[in-house]
Coordinates of C-alpha atoms in Angstrom, one line a residue:
X326 CA -5.7 -13.4 0.1
X327 CA -4.7 -16.2 -2.2
X328 CA -8.0 -16.1 -4.0
X329 CA -7.7 -12.4 -4.7
X330 CA -4.1 -12.9 -5.9
X331 CA -5.3 -15.7 -8.3
X332 CA -8.1 -13.5 -9.6
X333 CA -5.7 -10.6 -10.1
X334 CA -3.3 -12.8 -12.1
X335 CA -6.2 -14.0 -14.3
X336 CA -7.4 -10.4 -14.9
X337 CA -3.8 -9.3 -15.6
X338 CA -3.6 -11.8 -18.4
X339 CA -6.9 -10.5 -19.8
X340 CA -5.9 -6.9 -19.6
X341 CA -2.5 -7.6 -21.3
X342 CA -4.4 -9.2 -24.1
X343 CA -6.6 -6.1 -24.5
X344 CA -3.5 -3.9 -24.5
X345 CA -1.8 -5.9 -27.2
X346 CA -5.0 -5.8 -29.3
X347 CA -5.2 -2.0 -29.0
X348 CA -1.5 -1.3 -29.7
X349 CA 1.1 -3.9 -29.9
X350 CA 3.9 -1.3 -30.2
X351 CA 2.9 0.5 -26.9
X352 CA 2.4 -2.9 -25.3
X353 CA 6.0 -3.9 -25.9
X354 CA 7.0 -0.7 -24.1
X355 CA 4.6 -1.5 -21.3
X356 CA 6.0 -5.0 -20.9
X357 CA 9.4 -3.6 -20.0
X358 CA 8.0 -2.3 -16.8
X359 CA 7.3 -5.8 -15.4
X360 CA 11.0 -7.0 -15.4
X361 CA 12.0 -3.6 -13.9
X362 CA 9.4 -3.9 -11.1
X363 CA 10.3 -7.5 -10.6
X364 CA 14.0 -6.7 -10.0
X365 CA 13.1 -3.9 -7.7
X366 CA 10.7 -5.9 -5.6
X367 CA 12.8 -9.1 -5.6
X368 CA 15.6 -7.1 -3.9
X369 CA 13.1 -5.5 -1.5
X370 CA 11.5 -8.9 -0.7
X371 CA 14.9 -10.4 0.2
X372 CA 15.4 -7.6 2.7
X373 CA 12.0 -8.1 4.2
X374 CA 12.6 -11.9 4.3
X375 CA 15.9 -11.3 6.1
X376 CA 14.3 -8.9 8.7
X377 CA 11.5 -11.4 9.2
X378 CA 14.0 -14.1 10.2
X379 CA 15.8 -11.8 12.5
X380 CA 12.5 -10.9 14.1
X381 CA 11.5 -14.5 14.6
X382 CA 14.9 -15.2 16.2
X383 CA 14.6 -12.3 18.6
X384 CA 11.0 -13.2 19.5
X385 CA 12.2 -16.8 20.2
X386 CA 15.0 -15.5 22.4
X387 CA 12.7 -13.1 24.2
X388 CA 10.0 -15.6 24.9
X389 CA 12.6 -18.1 26.2
X390 CA 14.3 -15.6 28.4
X391 CA 10.9 -14.3 29.8
X392 CA 9.7 -17.9 30.5
X393 CA 13.1 -18.7 32.1
X394 CA 12.9 -15.6 34.3
X395 CA 9.4 -16.3 35.5
X396 CA 10.4 -19.9 36.3
X397 CA 13.4 -18.9 38.5
X398 CA 12.1 -15.8 40.2
X399 CA 13.2 -17.0 43.7
X400 CA 16.8 -17.5 42.3
X401 CA 16.8 -14.1 40.7
X402 CA 15.8 -12.4 43.9
X403 CA 18.1 -14.5 46.1
X404 CA 21.1 -13.5 44.0
X405 CA 20.0 -9.8 43.7
X406 CA 19.9 -10.1 39.9
X407 CA 16.7 -8.3 39.1
X408 CA 18.5 -5.3 37.5
X409 CA 20.6 -7.5 35.2
X410 CA 17.6 -9.5 34.1
X411 CA 15.6 -6.4 33.4
X412 CA 18.4 -4.9 31.4
X413 CA 18.7 -8.0 29.3
X414 CA 15.0 -8.2 28.6
X415 CA 15.0 -4.4 27.8
X416 CA 17.8 -4.9 25.3
X417 CA 16.0 -7.7 23.6
X418 CA 12.8 -5.6 23.5
X419 CA 14.7 -2.7 21.9
X420 CA 16.1 -5.1 19.3
X421 CA 12.6 -6.3 18.5
X422 CA 11.3 -2.7 18.3
X423 CA 14.1 -1.7 15.9
X424 CA 13.4 -4.7 13.7
X425 CA 9.7 -3.9 13.7
X426 CA 10.5 -0.4 12.6
X427 CA 12.7 -1.7 9.8
X428 CA 10.0 -4.1 8.7
X429 CA 7.4 -1.4 8.6
X430 CA 9.7 0.9 6.6
X431 CA 10.4 -1.7 4.0
X432 CA 6.8 -3.0 3.6
X433 CA 5.4 0.5 3.5
X434 CA 7.8 1.4 0.7
X435 CA 6.4 -1.3 -1.7
X436 CA 3.3 0.7 -2.8
X437 CA 5.0 4.1 -3.2
X438 CA 7.8 2.5 -5.3
X439 CA 5.3 0.8 -7.5
X440 CA 3.2 4.0 -7.9
X441 CA 6.3 6.1 -8.8
X442 CA 7.6 3.7 -11.4
X443 CA 4.1 3.3 -12.9
X444 CA 3.6 7.1 -13.0
X445 CA 6.9 7.5 -14.8
X446 CA 5.9 4.9 -17.4
X447 CA 2.4 6.5 -17.7
X448 CA 4.0 9.9 -18.5
X449 CA 6.3 8.3 -21.0
X450 CA 3.3 6.6 -22.7
X451 CA 1.3 9.8 -22.8
X452 CA 4.3 11.5 -24.6
X453 CA 4.6 8.5 -27.0
X454 CA 0.9 8.5 -27.7
X455 CA 1.1 12.2 -28.6
X456 CA 4.0 11.5 -30.9
X457 CA 2.0 8.6 -32.6
X458 CA -1.0 10.8 -33.1
X459 CA 1.1 13.6 -34.6
X460 CA 2.8 11.1 -37.0
X461 CA -0.3 9.1 -37.9
X462 CA -3.2 11.4 -38.8
X463 CA -5.5 8.3 -38.9
X464 CA -4.8 7.3 -35.2
X465 CA -7.9 7.1 -33.0
X466 CA -7.6 9.1 -29.8
X467 CA -10.4 6.9 -28.3
X468 CA -8.3 3.7 -28.7
X469 CA -5.4 5.3 -26.9
X470 CA -7.7 6.6 -24.2
X471 CA -9.0 3.1 -23.6
X472 CA -5.4 1.8 -23.7
X473 CA -4.4 4.2 -20.9
X474 CA -7.5 3.3 -18.9
X475 CA -6.8 -0.5 -19.1
X476 CA -3.1 0.2 -18.3
X477 CA -4.1 1.9 -15.0
X478 CA -6.3 -1.0 -14.1
X479 CA -3.4 -3.4 -14.9
X480 CA -1.2 -1.4 -12.6
X481 CA -3.6 -1.8 -9.7
X482 CA -3.8 -5.6 -10.3
X483 CA 0.0 -5.7 -10.2
X484 CA -0.2 -4.0 -6.8
X485 CA -2.4 -6.8 -5.5
X486 CA 0.2 -9.4 -6.6
X487 CA 3.0 -7.4 -4.9
X488 CA 1.0 -7.1 -1.7
X489 CA 0.7 -10.9 -1.6
X490 CA 4.4 -11.2 -2.1
X491 CA 5.1 -8.8 0.7
X492 CA 2.8 -10.7 3.0
X493 CA 4.6 -13.9 2.2
X494 CA 8.0 -12.3 2.8
X495 CA 6.8 -10.8 6.1
X496 CA 5.7 -14.2 7.3
X497 CA 8.6 -16.2 6.0
X498 CA 10.5 -16.2 9.3
X499 CA 7.6 -17.6 11.5
X500 CA 6.6 -20.0 8.6
X501 CA 10.1 -21.5 8.3
X502 CA 10.2 -21.8 12.1
X503 CA 6.9 -23.6 12.1
X504 CA 7.8 -25.9 9.1
X505 CA 10.9 -27.0 11.0
X506 CA 8.6 -28.5 13.6
X507 CA 7.0 -30.7 11.0
X508 CA 10.2 -31.6 9.2
X509 CA 10.6 -35.4 9.3
X510 CA 14.3 -35.4 8.5
X511 CA 16.5 -36.6 11.3
X512 CA 13.5 -37.4 13.5
X513 CA 12.6 -40.8 14.8
X514 CA 9.2 -42.4 14.8
X515 CA 7.7 -44.9 17.2
X516 CA 6.3 -48.0 15.4
X517 CA 2.6 -48.4 16.0
X518 CA 1.2 -51.9 16.1
X519 CA -2.4 -53.2 15.6
X520 CA -2.9 -55.4 18.7
X521 CA -5.0 -53.9 21.4
X522 CA -3.4 -54.2 24.8
X523 CA -5.9 -55.0 27.5
X524 CA -3.9 -56.1 30.6
X525 CA -0.6 -57.6 31.7
X526 CA -1.0 -61.3 32.4
X527 CA 2.5 -62.4 33.3
X528 CA 5.7 -60.5 32.5
X529 CA 7.3 -57.4 30.9
X530 CA 10.6 -58.7 29.6
X531 CA 13.5 -56.7 28.2
X532 CA 16.1 -58.6 26.1
X533 CA 19.5 -57.1 25.2
X534 CA 18.1 -53.6 25.4
X535 CA 20.5 -50.8 24.2
X536 CA 20.0 -47.2 23.6
X537 CA 22.2 -44.3 22.5
X538 CA 21.3 -40.7 22.6
X539 CA 21.8 -38.4 19.6
X540 CA 25.5 -37.4 19.7
X541 CA 26.6 -41.0 20.4
X542 CA 26.2 -41.0 24.2
X543 CA 25.4 -44.5 25.3
X544 CA 22.6 -44.7 27.9
X545 CA 21.9 -48.5 28.0
X546 CA 23.9 -51.5 26.8
X547 CA 22.6 -55.1 26.4
X548 CA 20.2 -54.9 29.4
X549 CA 18.1 -58.0 30.1
X550 CA 15.6 -58.0 32.9
X551 CA 11.9 -58.8 33.7
X552 CA 9.1 -57.1 35.5
X553 CA 6.5 -59.5 37.0
X554 CA 2.8 -58.7 36.9
X555 CA 1.4 -57.4 40.2
X556 CA 4.9 -57.0 41.7
X557 CA 7.0 -53.9 42.5
X558 CA 10.4 -53.7 40.9
X559 CA 12.9 -51.0 42.0
X560 CA 15.6 -49.6 39.7
X561 CA 18.7 -48.6 41.7
X562 CA 21.8 -46.8 40.6
X563 CA 23.6 -43.5 40.6
X564 CA 22.3 -40.5 38.6
X565 CA 22.8 -41.0 34.9
X566 CA 23.1 -44.8 35.2
X567 CA 20.2 -45.3 32.7
X568 CA 17.2 -45.8 35.0
X569 CA 15.0 -43.1 33.5
X570 CA 15.9 -44.4 30.0
X571 CA 14.5 -47.8 30.8
X572 CA 11.2 -46.1 31.9
X573 CA 11.1 -44.0 28.8
X574 CA 11.6 -47.1 26.6
X575 CA 8.9 -49.0 28.4
X576 CA 6.5 -46.0 28.1
X577 CA 7.4 -46.0 24.4
X578 CA 8.8 -42.4 24.4
X579 CA 11.9 -43.8 22.6
X580 CA 12.5 -46.7 20.1
X581 CA 15.4 -49.0 21.1
X582 CA 17.9 -49.3 18.2
X583 CA 18.9 -52.8 19.6
X584 CA 17.1 -55.3 21.7
X585 CA 13.4 -56.0 22.3
X586 CA 10.7 -55.5 24.9
X587 CA 8.1 -58.2 25.2
X588 CA 4.7 -58.0 26.9
X589 CA 3.6 -61.5 27.7
X590 CA 5.9 -62.8 25.0
X591 CA 4.5 -60.4 22.4
X592 CA 6.8 -57.7 21.0
X593 CA 5.8 -54.3 22.4
X594 CA 5.9 -52.9 18.8
X595 CA 3.0 -55.2 17.9
X596 CA 0.7 -53.4 20.4
X597 CA -1.0 -50.1 19.5
X598 CA 0.7 -47.2 21.3
X599 CA -2.7 -45.8 22.4
X600 CA -3.9 -49.0 24.0
X601 CA -0.6 -49.5 25.8
X602 CA -0.4 -46.0 27.2
X603 CA -4.1 -46.2 28.2
X604 CA -3.1 -48.9 30.7
X605 CA -0.1 -47.2 32.2
X606 CA 0.3 -44.2 34.6
X607 CA 3.4 -42.0 35.4
X608 CA 4.2 -40.3 38.7
X609 CA 7.4 -38.3 38.4
X610 CA 9.6 -36.3 40.7
X611 CA 8.5 -33.1 38.9
X612 CA 4.7 -33.4 39.0
X613 CA 3.4 -32.7 35.5
X614 CA 0.7 -30.0 36.0
X615 CA -0.6 -27.2 33.7
X616 CA -2.3 -23.8 34.1
X617 CA -5.9 -24.8 34.4
X618 CA -8.3 -25.8 37.1
X619 CA -7.6 -28.5 39.7
X620 CA -10.5 -30.5 38.2
X621 CA -9.0 -30.4 34.7
X622 CA -5.6 -31.4 36.0
X623 CA -7.1 -34.4 37.8
X624 CA -9.2 -35.6 34.8
X625 CA -6.6 -34.9 32.2
X626 CA -6.2 -37.6 29.5
X627 CA -8.9 -39.9 30.9
X628 CA -10.6 -42.1 28.3
X629 CA -13.7 -42.6 30.5
X630 CA -16.3 -40.5 32.3
X631 CA -15.8 -40.0 36.0
X632 CA -18.8 -39.4 38.3
X633 CA -18.6 -36.7 41.0
X634 CA -19.0 -39.4 43.6
X635 CA -16.0 -41.3 42.4
X636 CA -13.9 -38.1 42.1
X637 CA -14.7 -37.2 45.7
X638 CA -13.7 -40.7 46.9
X639 CA -10.4 -40.4 45.1
X640 CA -9.8 -37.0 46.7
X641 CA -10.2 -38.7 50.1
X642 CA -7.9 -41.6 49.2
X643 CA -5.1 -39.3 47.9
X644 CA -5.4 -37.0 51.0
X645 CA -6.5 -34.0 48.8
X646 CA -9.7 -33.2 50.6
X647 CA -8.1 -30.6 52.9
X648 CA -6.4 -28.9 49.9
X649 CA -9.7 -28.7 47.9
X650 CA -11.5 -27.3 50.9
X651 CA -8.9 -24.6 51.4
X652 CA -9.0 -23.4 47.8
X653 CA -11.3 -20.4 47.1
X654 CA -13.1 -22.1 44.2
X655 CA -12.5 -25.7 45.2
X656 CA -11.9 -28.0 42.2
X657 CA -12.5 -25.0 39.9
X658 CA -9.5 -23.1 41.2
X659 CA -6.7 -22.3 38.8
X660 CA -3.5 -23.8 40.2
X661 CA -1.1 -21.8 38.0
X662 CA 1.5 -22.8 35.5
X663 CA 3.1 -26.1 36.6
X664 CA 1.1 -25.8 39.8
X665 CA 3.1 -22.9 41.0
X666 CA 0.6 -22.1 43.7
X667 CA 0.9 -25.5 45.3
X668 CA 3.5 -27.2 47.5
X669 CA 5.6 -30.2 46.4
X670 CA 3.5 -32.6 48.5
X671 CA 0.2 -31.2 47.1
X672 CA 1.5 -31.6 43.5
X673 CA 2.4 -35.2 44.2
X674 CA -1.0 -35.9 45.7
X675 CA -2.6 -34.6 42.5
X676 CA -0.3 -36.9 40.5
X677 CA -1.4 -39.8 42.7
X678 CA -5.1 -38.9 42.4
X679 CA -4.7 -38.7 38.6
X680 CA -3.2 -42.2 38.5
X681 CA -6.0 -43.6 40.7
X682 CA -8.6 -42.1 38.4
X683 CA -6.9 -43.6 35.4
X684 CA -7.2 -47.1 36.9
X685 CA -4.0 -48.1 35.2
X686 CA -2.6 -51.6 35.6
X687 CA 1.1 -50.6 35.3
X688 CA 2.6 -47.8 37.3
X689 CA 5.9 -45.9 36.6
X690 CA 7.3 -44.0 39.6
X691 CA 10.2 -41.8 38.6
X692 CA 11.8 -40.7 41.9
X693 CA 8.3 -39.6 43.1
X694 CA 9.3 -38.7 46.6
X695 CA 13.0 -37.8 46.3
X696 CA 12.5 -34.0 46.5
X697 CA 10.2 -34.0 49.5
X698 CA 10.9 -33.6 53.2
X699 CA 10.7 -36.6 55.5
X700 CA 7.3 -35.8 56.9
X701 CA 5.7 -35.2 53.5
X702 CA 7.5 -38.2 52.1
X703 CA 5.9 -40.5 54.7
X704 CA 2.5 -39.1 53.9
X705 CA 3.0 -39.5 50.1
X706 CA 4.5 -42.9 50.5
X707 CA 1.4 -44.1 52.4
X708 CA -0.7 -42.9 49.5
X709 CA 1.6 -44.6 47.0
X710 CA 1.5 -47.9 49.0
X711 CA -2.2 -47.8 48.7
X712 CA -2.0 -47.0 45.0
X713 CA 0.4 -49.8 44.0
X714 CA -1.5 -52.6 45.8
X715 CA -2.0 -55.4 43.2
X716 CA -0.5 -53.4 40.4
X717 CA 2.7 -53.9 38.3
X718 CA 5.0 -51.1 39.6
X719 CA 8.4 -50.0 38.3
X720 CA 10.0 -47.5 40.5
X721 CA 13.2 -45.5 40.3
X722 CA 14.2 -45.7 44.0
X723 CA 16.4 -43.4 46.1
X724 CA 14.9 -44.0 49.5
X725 CA 15.5 -47.1 51.7
X726 CA 11.8 -47.4 52.5
X727 CA 11.0 -47.8 48.8
X728 CA 13.7 -50.4 48.2
X729 CA 12.7 -52.4 51.3
X730 CA 9.2 -52.8 50.0
X731 CA 10.2 -53.9 46.5
X732 CA 9.7 -57.5 45.4
X733 CA 12.6 -57.3 43.0
X734 CA 15.6 -55.0 42.7
X735 CA 17.6 -54.2 39.5
X736 CA 21.0 -52.5 40.0
X737 CA 22.2 -50.4 37.0
X738 CA 25.6 -48.9 36.6
X739 CA 26.8 -46.9 33.5
X740 CA 24.0 -48.3 31.4
X741 CA 24.7 -52.0 32.4
X742 CA 22.7 -54.2 34.7
X743 CA 25.2 -55.4 37.2
X744 CA 23.0 -57.1 39.7
X745 CA 19.3 -58.1 40.2
X746 CA 17.3 -60.1 42.7
X747 CA 15.5 -59.7 46.0
X748 CA 16.7 -57.5 48.8
X749 CA 18.0 -60.4 50.9
X750 CA 19.7 -62.0 47.9
X751 CA 21.6 -58.8 47.0
X752 CA 22.7 -58.1 50.5
X753 CA 24.0 -61.7 50.9
X754 CA 26.0 -61.3 47.7
X755 CA 27.8 -58.3 49.2
X756 CA 28.3 -56.8 45.7
X757 CA 27.6 -53.4 44.3
X758 CA 24.1 -53.1 45.9
X759 CA 25.6 -54.0 49.3
X760 CA 28.0 -51.0 48.9
X761 CA 25.1 -48.7 48.1
X762 CA 23.2 -50.1 51.0
X763 CA 26.0 -49.6 53.5
X764 CA 26.7 -46.1 52.3
X765 CA 22.9 -45.4 51.9
X766 CA 23.8 -44.0 48.5
X767 CA 20.9 -44.4 46.1

């Protein structure tokens, strides 16, 4: 440990002082061992450092490959690719095993090298002491005996120091990988305000909003639009038009480089992020679930206590009662990573129930029903209609039913807002939205 290493360094200084006091001539010879050991171990530590980085890279590749394989098992089976995937994973496993063997070989050689060099020096010193005693009849054998004893103790302390260096070199790969996660360079930060957001009174307004992804790809350009309190606004456009980017900016996942977002005429940056996100809820196409019980997935992130009675009521409203009754342990059943044990409709009902429990004022629906079949979509849409009553809702729309029910529609194309208005207004204009409507291409 660091404490032991610090103690060893302090004792090393004390022992060196004793050695110099006993015989400064022999001490000069002893001191030459330290540069030699330092050169040997510095070279060895570089090799261990290099292997550690290779190990970390292979572990990262292996974990990513394994996670990917587990995620796409149906695809692997459908394309009869099990053998190739196993061979790939086996190859990576062999690489890791080879690197582990190389690491063990190098780390286990540290102590023997130190002992061998120390033994050679000790034999040399014994010979020199014999020569000194023969030349100087007044030499005290006891002094030289103490010198050798202290020298052996010094050698052991030097071993503690080298052990610490070896441990650091072994961990250098994972430590550098971890430190990169906390490296602030080239990372953006969301400004946090001091005003507590309580509720939306009037309007969320975007003015000249622009956003460019890293790499220079423009997602939004000078977008100006409004979202009225208690109303449903549908964002319409082809894939990649910029609809999800607007949602991400409103949820404060990104910081717009140009333009502003106002909440009731107050800059969104002036509100604290925690208070703003506490009043919003997200229901996305890919239901965000994790490997835990159904109860924990439902109650995730809530800043208030929920009674059992309220929870049961929400289960009924979101049509989850039959699912809970069918599970072996009810609400305490593990639902698997990303809800792998559930159907698409069941996952969406959990997302809806979570939003109901949060009691959010502002809802973001990111293509919430686009991946469902018609029957399930109608059932989920009925639950969503109940959820959005009286709430400010911003929805990325792909279905005609969603667009029909919207109070306001914003049409986005290549990062620009090309049209906005009510359904009737946009159809009367016979513009871009009319083309989408005629072709049913949303």
